């Protein structure tokens, strides 16, 4: 019996490709954000509201990640924003290689902000660096107060947390302030916004944050 | 939840090593795994058995060494184990930490002949 020392980082392939994507974004002067959150938390709705809220001077491009269907890409296309749909066919997250391939299909010479909307999932996307400069996690009040402690890594490594559906607060047994306190306890550097993609409340503050990151 | 893709990457590395070192059979693999990674060793074993069926690694055992989270605090500068549930610095309690361990997935060695 032979014992062969290997010591190989099995995750290094993704990390190397993510670093390549990051260099590419830096050279092109593109702000790349990885938009994550549960299914139905309002990731695509946030993008729709962002495009509506007078973001006309910002040139967006979007990569949409989904298990199946191109429903989200169709919603983005209505705003004239270039979009590529990635279907993971059951895969629970996007990886750096999928993003790298999708980049070839976007007019990135004319893009200020690239939004990579990840597969709706609070677990696996946290493990996969895509080469983004910021991670944004969308959480909705209907998901309950305990999601941050249940899925800590999603919030620990995020730069910004957006609490969506605040118009529903009177009907949910949750406190937006308690959610915010827990989020900041797990990640002191997190920028936290409360928005409603239904009424548009808070969207401008989030847009200001995005502009400031350019 | 992504154990199948990890098992596939593990298999491609195992094949490479077996080829370069002329192994006819692989009997065990030792893996270092961070406990903060969204990976279940039990599911990984299940995927590994499915992938390696009928190959030179059929029946091989996966042995795991699980590492808890540790990191360097951005506030007090100390390297400490991280305290759950907020994964904060054990020395000063700050949540501003750079992880050192807890997220790794390393193939340490392969046994075979």
CSV table of C-alpha atoms in Angstrom, one decimal:
chain,number,residue,atom,x,y,z
A,1,UNK,CA,0.0,0.0,0.0
A,2,UNK,CA,1.4,3.4,-1.0
A,3,UNK,CA,0.4,6.7,0.7
A,4,UNK,CA,0.7,9.6,-1.7
A,5,UNK,CA,0.8,13.1,-0.4
A,6,UNK,CA,-1.3,15.3,-2.6
A,7,UNK,CA,-2.3,18.5,-0.6
A,8,UNK,CA,-4.5,20.0,-3.3
A,9,UNK,CA,-7.1,22.7,-2.7
A,10,UNK,CA,-10.1,21.2,-4.5
A,11,UNK,CA,-11.8,24.6,-4.5
A,12,UNK,CA,-8.8,26.4,-6.1
A,13,UNK,CA,-10.1,26.1,-9.6
A,14,UNK,CA,-13.1,28.3,-8.8
A,15,UNK,CA,-10.9,30.7,-6.8
A,16,UNK,CA,-8.4,31.1,-9.7
A,17,UNK,CA,-11.2,31.8,-12.2
A,18,UNK,CA,-12.8,34.2,-9.8
A,19,UNK,CA,-9.5,36.1,-9.5
A,20,UNK,CA,-9.3,36.2,-13.3
A,21,UNK,CA,-12.9,37.7,-13.5
A,22,UNK,CA,-11.9,40.2,-10.8
A,23,UNK,CA,-8.9,41.4,-12.8
A,24,UNK,CA,-11.1,41.7,-15.9
A,25,UNK,CA,-13.6,43.9,-14.0
A,26,UNK,CA,-10.9,46.1,-12.6
A,27,UNK,CA,-9.3,46.6,-16.0
A,28,UNK,CA,-12.6,47.5,-17.6
A,29,UNK,CA,-13.6,49.7,-14.6
A,30,UNK,CA,-16.8,47.7,-14.0
A,31,UNK,CA,-18.4,47.4,-10.6
A,32,UNK,CA,-19.5,43.7,-10.4
A,33,UNK,CA,-22.0,42.8,-7.6
A,34,UNK,CA,-23.2,39.4,-6.6
A,35,UNK,CA,-26.9,39.6,-5.8
A,36,UNK,CA,-28.0,36.8,-3.5
A,37,UNK,CA,-31.0,35.9,-1.4
A,38,UNK,CA,-33.8,33.3,-1.0
A,39,UNK,CA,-36.1,32.4,-3.8
A,40,UNK,CA,-38.9,35.1,-3.8
A,41,UNK,CA,-37.0,37.6,-1.6
A,42,UNK,CA,-37.2,40.1,-4.4
A,43,UNK,CA,-33.8,40.1,-6.1
A,44,UNK,CA,-35.3,40.7,-9.6
A,45,UNK,CA,-37.9,43.1,-8.3
A,46,UNK,CA,-35.1,45.1,-6.7
A,47,UNK,CA,-33.4,45.3,-10.1
A,48,UNK,CA,-36.6,46.4,-11.8
A,49,UNK,CA,-37.2,49.1,-9.2
A,50,UNK,CA,-33.5,50.2,-9.5
A,51,UNK,CA,-33.9,50.6,-13.3
A,52,UNK,CA,-37.2,52.5,-12.8
A,53,UNK,CA,-35.8,54.8,-10.2
A,54,UNK,CA,-34.0,57.1,-12.5
A,55,UNK,CA,-30.8,55.0,-12.9
A,56,UNK,CA,-30.7,56.2,-16.5
A,57,UNK,CA,-27.2,57.6,-16.3
A,58,UNK,CA,-25.8,54.3,-15.1
A,59,UNK,CA,-25.2,51.6,-17.7
A,60,UNK,CA,-26.2,48.2,-16.3
A,61,UNK,CA,-25.7,44.7,-17.5
A,62,UNK,CA,-27.1,41.6,-15.8
A,63,UNK,CA,-26.3,38.0,-15.6
A,64,UNK,CA,-29.3,36.0,-14.4
A,65,UNK,CA,-28.7,32.7,-12.7
A,66,UNK,CA,-31.6,30.2,-12.3
A,67,UNK,CA,-32.1,26.5,-12.2
A,68,UNK,CA,-34.5,26.6,-15.2
A,69,UNK,CA,-36.6,29.2,-17.1
A,70,UNK,CA,-35.6,32.6,-18.4
A,71,UNK,CA,-38.5,34.4,-16.6
A,72,UNK,CA,-36.1,36.8,-14.8
A,73,UNK,CA,-34.1,37.6,-18.0
A,74,UNK,CA,-37.3,38.5,-19.7
A,75,UNK,CA,-38.2,40.9,-16.9
A,76,UNK,CA,-34.8,42.6,-17.2
A,77,UNK,CA,-35.0,42.9,-21.0
A,78,UNK,CA,-38.1,45.0,-20.7
A,79,UNK,CA,-35.9,47.8,-19.4
A,80,UNK,CA,-33.5,47.6,-22.4
A,81,UNK,CA,-30.7,46.3,-20.1
A,82,UNK,CA,-28.4,43.7,-21.7
A,83,UNK,CA,-28.9,40.4,-20.0
A,84,UNK,CA,-27.6,36.8,-20.2
A,85,UNK,CA,-29.5,33.9,-18.7
A,86,UNK,CA,-27.5,31.1,-17.1
A,87,UNK,CA,-29.5,27.9,-16.4
A,88,UNK,CA,-27.7,25.7,-13.9
A,89,UNK,CA,-30.0,22.7,-14.5
A,90,UNK,CA,-30.4,21.8,-10.9
A,91,UNK,CA,-27.1,23.4,-9.7
A,92,UNK,CA,-27.6,25.3,-6.5
A,93,UNK,CA,-25.2,28.2,-7.1
A,94,UNK,CA,-23.3,30.1,-9.9
A,95,UNK,CA,-19.6,29.5,-10.1
A,96,UNK,CA,-16.8,31.7,-11.4
A,97,UNK,CA,-16.5,29.7,-14.6
A,98,UNK,CA,-20.2,30.1,-15.5
A,99,UNK,CA,-19.8,33.9,-15.0
A,100,UNK,CA,-16.6,34.0,-17.0
A,101,UNK,CA,-18.4,32.4,-20.0
A,102,UNK,CA,-21.4,34.7,-19.7
A,103,UNK,CA,-19.2,37.8,-19.8
A,104,UNK,CA,-18.4,37.1,-23.5
A,105,UNK,CA,-22.0,37.7,-24.4
A,106,UNK,CA,-22.4,41.1,-22.8
A,107,UNK,CA,-21.4,44.6,-24.2
A,108,UNK,CA,-19.0,45.2,-21.3
A,109,UNK,CA,-17.2,48.1,-23.0
A,110,UNK,CA,-20.4,50.1,-22.3
A,111,UNK,CA,-21.2,48.9,-18.8
A,112,UNK,CA,-20.7,50.6,-15.4
A,113,UNK,CA,-22.4,48.1,-13.1
A,114,UNK,CA,-22.7,44.3,-13.7
A,115,UNK,CA,-25.2,42.7,-11.5
A,116,UNK,CA,-24.9,38.9,-11.2
A,117,UNK,CA,-28.2,37.6,-9.8
A,118,UNK,CA,-27.4,34.3,-8.2
A,119,UNK,CA,-29.6,31.2,-7.8
A,120,UNK,CA,-32.1,31.8,-5.0
A,121,UNK,CA,-30.5,30.1,-2.1
A,122,UNK,CA,-29.1,31.3,1.3
A,123,UNK,CA,-26.6,28.4,1.5
A,124,UNK,CA,-24.3,27.4,-1.4
A,125,UNK,CA,-23.8,30.8,-3.2
A,126,UNK,CA,-21.9,32.0,0.0
A,127,UNK,CA,-19.2,29.4,-0.7
A,128,UNK,CA,-18.4,30.5,-4.3
A,129,UNK,CA,-16.5,33.6,-5.1
A,130,UNK,CA,-17.5,34.9,-8.6
A,131,UNK,CA,-14.9,37.6,-8.8
A,132,UNK,CA,-17.4,40.3,-7.6
A,133,UNK,CA,-16.3,43.4,-5.7
A,134,UNK,CA,-19.4,43.4,-3.5
A,135,UNK,CA,-21.9,40.9,-2.2
A,136,UNK,CA,-25.4,42.0,-1.7
A,137,UNK,CA,-28.0,39.9,0.1
A,138,UNK,CA,-31.7,40.5,-0.2
A,139,UNK,CA,-33.8,39.4,2.7
A,140,UNK,CA,-37.6,39.9,2.9
A,141,UNK,CA,-39.6,40.5,6.1
A,142,UNK,CA,-41.9,37.5,5.3
A,143,UNK,CA,-38.9,35.1,5.7
A,144,UNK,CA,-38.9,35.7,9.5
A,145,UNK,CA,-36.4,37.1,11.9
A,146,UNK,CA,-34.2,34.1,12.3
A,147,UNK,CA,-32.7,33.7,8.9
A,148,UNK,CA,-29.5,35.6,9.6
A,149,UNK,CA,-28.5,33.3,12.4
A,150,UNK,CA,-29.6,30.3,10.5
A,151,UNK,CA,-27.6,31.2,7.4
A,152,UNK,CA,-24.7,33.2,8.9
A,153,UNK,CA,-22.2,33.0,6.1
A,154,UNK,CA,-24.5,34.6,3.6
A,155,UNK,CA,-24.5,37.7,5.8
A,156,UNK,CA,-21.0,37.5,7.3
A,157,UNK,CA,-19.4,38.0,3.9
A,158,UNK,CA,-21.9,40.5,2.4
A,159,UNK,CA,-21.2,44.2,1.9
A,160,UNK,CA,-24.8,45.2,1.9
A,161,UNK,CA,-28.1,43.7,3.2
A,162,UNK,CA,-31.4,44.9,1.8
A,163,UNK,CA,-34.5,44.2,3.8
A,164,UNK,CA,-37.3,44.0,1.3
A,165,UNK,CA,-41.1,44.0,1.5
A,166,UNK,CA,-41.2,46.5,4.4
A,167,UNK,CA,-44.7,47.4,3.3
A,168,UNK,CA,-45.8,44.0,4.7
A,169,UNK,CA,-44.3,44.7,8.2
A,170,UNK,CA,-47.8,45.4,9.7
A,171,UNK,CA,-48.9,41.9,8.7
A,172,UNK,CA,-45.8,39.9,9.7
A,173,UNK,CA,-44.8,39.1,13.3
A,174,UNK,CA,-41.3,40.5,12.8
A,175,UNK,CA,-39.3,43.6,13.9
A,176,UNK,CA,-37.2,45.2,11.1
A,177,UNK,CA,-35.0,46.7,13.8
A,178,UNK,CA,-34.3,43.4,15.4
A,179,UNK,CA,-33.4,42.0,12.0
A,180,UNK,CA,-31.0,44.9,11.5
A,181,UNK,CA,-29.4,44.5,14.9
A,182,UNK,CA,-28.8,40.8,14.3
A,183,UNK,CA,-27.3,41.5,10.9
A,184,UNK,CA,-24.9,44.1,12.3
A,185,UNK,CA,-24.0,41.8,15.1
A,186,UNK,CA,-22.8,39.2,12.7
A,187,UNK,CA,-21.2,41.7,10.4
A,188,UNK,CA,-20.4,45.2,11.8
A,189,UNK,CA,-19.3,46.5,8.4
A,190,UNK,CA,-22.6,45.6,6.7
A,191,UNK,CA,-24.6,48.5,5.1
A,192,UNK,CA,-28.2,47.9,5.8
A,193,UNK,CA,-31.2,49.2,3.8
A,194,UNK,CA,-34.9,48.8,4.3
A,195,UNK,CA,-36.9,48.9,1.0
A,196,UNK,CA,-40.2,48.0,-0.5
A,197,UNK,CA,-40.1,47.0,-4.1
A,198,UNK,CA,-43.9,47.3,-4.1
A,199,UNK,CA,-44.0,51.0,-3.1
A,200,UNK,CA,-40.5,52.1,-4.0
A,201,UNK,CA,-39.7,53.2,-0.4
A,202,UNK,CA,-36.0,53.2,0.3
A,203,UNK,CA,-34.9,52.5,-3.3
A,204,UNK,CA,-33.2,55.8,-3.7
A,205,UNK,CA,-30.9,55.3,-0.7
A,206,UNK,CA,-29.9,51.9,-2.1
A,207,UNK,CA,-29.2,53.6,-5.4
A,208,UNK,CA,-27.0,56.2,-3.7
A,209,UNK,CA,-25.0,53.4,-2.1
A,210,UNK,CA,-24.5,51.8,-5.5
A,211,UNK,CA,-23.4,55.0,-7.1
A,212,UNK,CA,-21.0,55.7,-4.2
A,213,UNK,CA,-19.3,52.3,-4.9
A,214,UNK,CA,-18.5,53.2,-8.5
B,1,UNK,CA,-25.7,20.9,-1.4
B,2,UNK,CA,-23.0,20.9,-4.1
B,3,UNK,CA,-21.4,17.6,-3.0
B,4,UNK,CA,-21.8,16.1,-6.5
B,5,UNK,CA,-19.6,18.7,-8.2
B,6,UNK,CA,-17.0,18.5,-5.4
B,7,UNK,CA,-17.0,14.7,-5.7
B,8,UNK,CA,-16.4,15.1,-9.5
B,9,UNK,CA,-13.4,17.4,-8.8
B,10,UNK,CA,-12.1,15.0,-6.3
B,11,UNK,CA,-12.4,12.2,-8.8
B,12,UNK,CA,-10.6,14.1,-11.6
B,13,UNK,CA,-7.6,14.8,-9.2
B,14,UNK,CA,-7.6,11.2,-8.1
B,15,UNK,CA,-7.5,10.0,-11.7
B,16,UNK,CA,-4.5,12.3,-12.4
B,17,UNK,CA,-2.6,11.1,-9.3
B,18,UNK,CA,-3.4,7.5,-10.1
B,19,UNK,CA,-2.1,7.9,-13.6
B,20,UNK,CA,1.2,9.7,-12.8
B,21,UNK,CA,1.9,7.3,-9.8
B,22,UNK,CA,0.9,4.2,-11.7
B,23,UNK,CA,-1.8,3.1,-9.1
B,24,UNK,CA,-3.9,0.2,-10.1
B,25,UNK,CA,-6.3,0.7,-7.2
B,26,UNK,CA,-7.2,3.5,-4.8
B,27,UNK,CA,-8.3,2.5,-1.4
B,28,UNK,CA,-8.6,5.7,0.7
B,29,UNK,CA,-8.5,9.5,0.4
B,30,UNK,CA,-7.9,11.8,3.3
B,31,UNK,CA,-9.8,15.1,3.1
B,32,UNK,CA,-9.4,18.3,5.3
B,33,UNK,CA,-12.7,20.0,5.4
B,34,UNK,CA,-13.8,23.3,7.0
B,35,UNK,CA,-17.0,23.0,9.0
B,36,UNK,CA,-18.3,26.3,7.7
B,37,UNK,CA,-18.5,25.0,4.2
B,38,UNK,CA,-22.0,24.0,3.0
B,39,UNK,CA,-20.8,20.4,2.5
B,40,UNK,CA,-22.1,17.3,4.2
B,41,UNK,CA,-19.4,14.5,4.5
B,42,UNK,CA,-22.3,11.9,4.4
B,43,UNK,CA,-23.6,13.2,1.1
B,44,UNK,CA,-20.1,13.5,-0.3
B,45,UNK,CA,-19.5,9.8,0.5
B,46,UNK,CA,-22.8,9.0,-1.3
B,47,UNK,CA,-21.7,10.9,-4.4
B,48,UNK,CA,-18.2,9.5,-4.3
B,49,UNK,CA,-19.5,5.9,-4.2
B,50,UNK,CA,-21.7,6.7,-7.2
B,51,UNK,CA,-19.0,8.3,-9.3
B,52,UNK,CA,-16.3,5.7,-8.6
B,53,UNK,CA,-18.4,2.7,-9.2
B,54,UNK,CA,-16.7,0.4,-11.7
B,55,UNK,CA,-13.4,2.4,-11.6
B,56,UNK,CA,-10.1,1.9,-9.9
B,57,UNK,CA,-11.4,3.8,-6.9
B,58,UNK,CA,-14.5,1.6,-6.4
B,59,UNK,CA,-14.9,0.9,-2.7
B,60,UNK,CA,-12.4,3.5,-1.6
B,61,UNK,CA,-13.0,5.2,1.8
B,62,UNK,CA,-13.1,8.9,2.3
B,63,UNK,CA,-11.6,9.9,5.6
B,64,UNK,CA,-12.4,13.4,6.9
B,65,UNK,CA,-10.6,15.8,9.2
B,66,UNK,CA,-13.0,18.6,10.1
B,67,UNK,CA,-11.5,22.0,11.0
B,68,UNK,CA,-13.4,24.5,13.1
B,69,UNK,CA,-13.4,28.2,12.2
B,70,UNK,CA,-10.5,30.4,13.2
B,71,UNK,CA,-9.5,33.9,12.0
B,72,UNK,CA,-7.6,37.1,12.4
B,73,UNK,CA,-9.5,39.9,14.0
B,74,UNK,CA,-9.5,43.2,12.1
B,75,UNK,CA,-10.1,45.1,15.3
B,76,UNK,CA,-7.7,43.6,17.9
B,77,UNK,CA,-5.3,41.9,15.5
B,78,UNK,CA,-5.4,38.5,17.3
B,79,UNK,CA,-5.7,35.2,15.6
B,80,UNK,CA,-8.3,33.1,17.6
B,81,UNK,CA,-10.9,30.4,17.1
B,82,UNK,CA,-14.2,32.0,16.1
B,83,UNK,CA,-17.1,31.9,18.5
B,84,UNK,CA,-20.5,30.7,17.3
B,85,UNK,CA,-23.2,31.6,16.4
B,86,UNK,CA,-21.8,35.0,15.1
B,87,UNK,CA,-18.3,33.7,14.3
B,88,UNK,CA,-16.8,36.5,16.3
B,89,UNK,CA,-13.3,37.0,17.7
B,90,UNK,CA,-12.8,35.1,20.9
B,91,UNK,CA,-10.5,37.7,22.3
B,92,UNK,CA,-12.5,40.9,21.9
B,93,UNK,CA,-15.9,39.8,20.5
B,94,UNK,CA,-15.6,41.7,17.3
B,95,UNK,CA,-17.5,40.4,14.2
B,96,UNK,CA,-14.9,41.9,11.9
B,97,UNK,CA,-12.7,38.8,11.2
B,98,UNK,CA,-10.8,37.4,8.2
B,99,UNK,CA,-11.3,33.6,8.2
B,100,UNK,CA,-8.1,31.5,8.3
B,101,UNK,CA,-9.7,28.0,8.7
B,102,UNK,CA,-13.2,26.6,8.5
B,103,UNK,CA,-13.8,27.1,4.7
B,104,UNK,CA,-11.2,24.8,3.2
B,105,UNK,CA,-11.5,21.6,1.2
B,106,UNK,CA,-8.1,19.9,0.7
B,107,UNK,CA,-7.2,16.5,-0.6
B,108,UNK,CA,-4.4,15.6,1.8
B,109,UNK,CA,-3.3,12.2,0.5
B,110,UNK,CA,-4.4,9.2,-1.5
B,111,UNK,CA,-3.7,5.5,-0.5
B,112,UNK,CA,-3.5,2.9,-3.2
B,113,UNK,CA,-1.2,0.4,-4.9
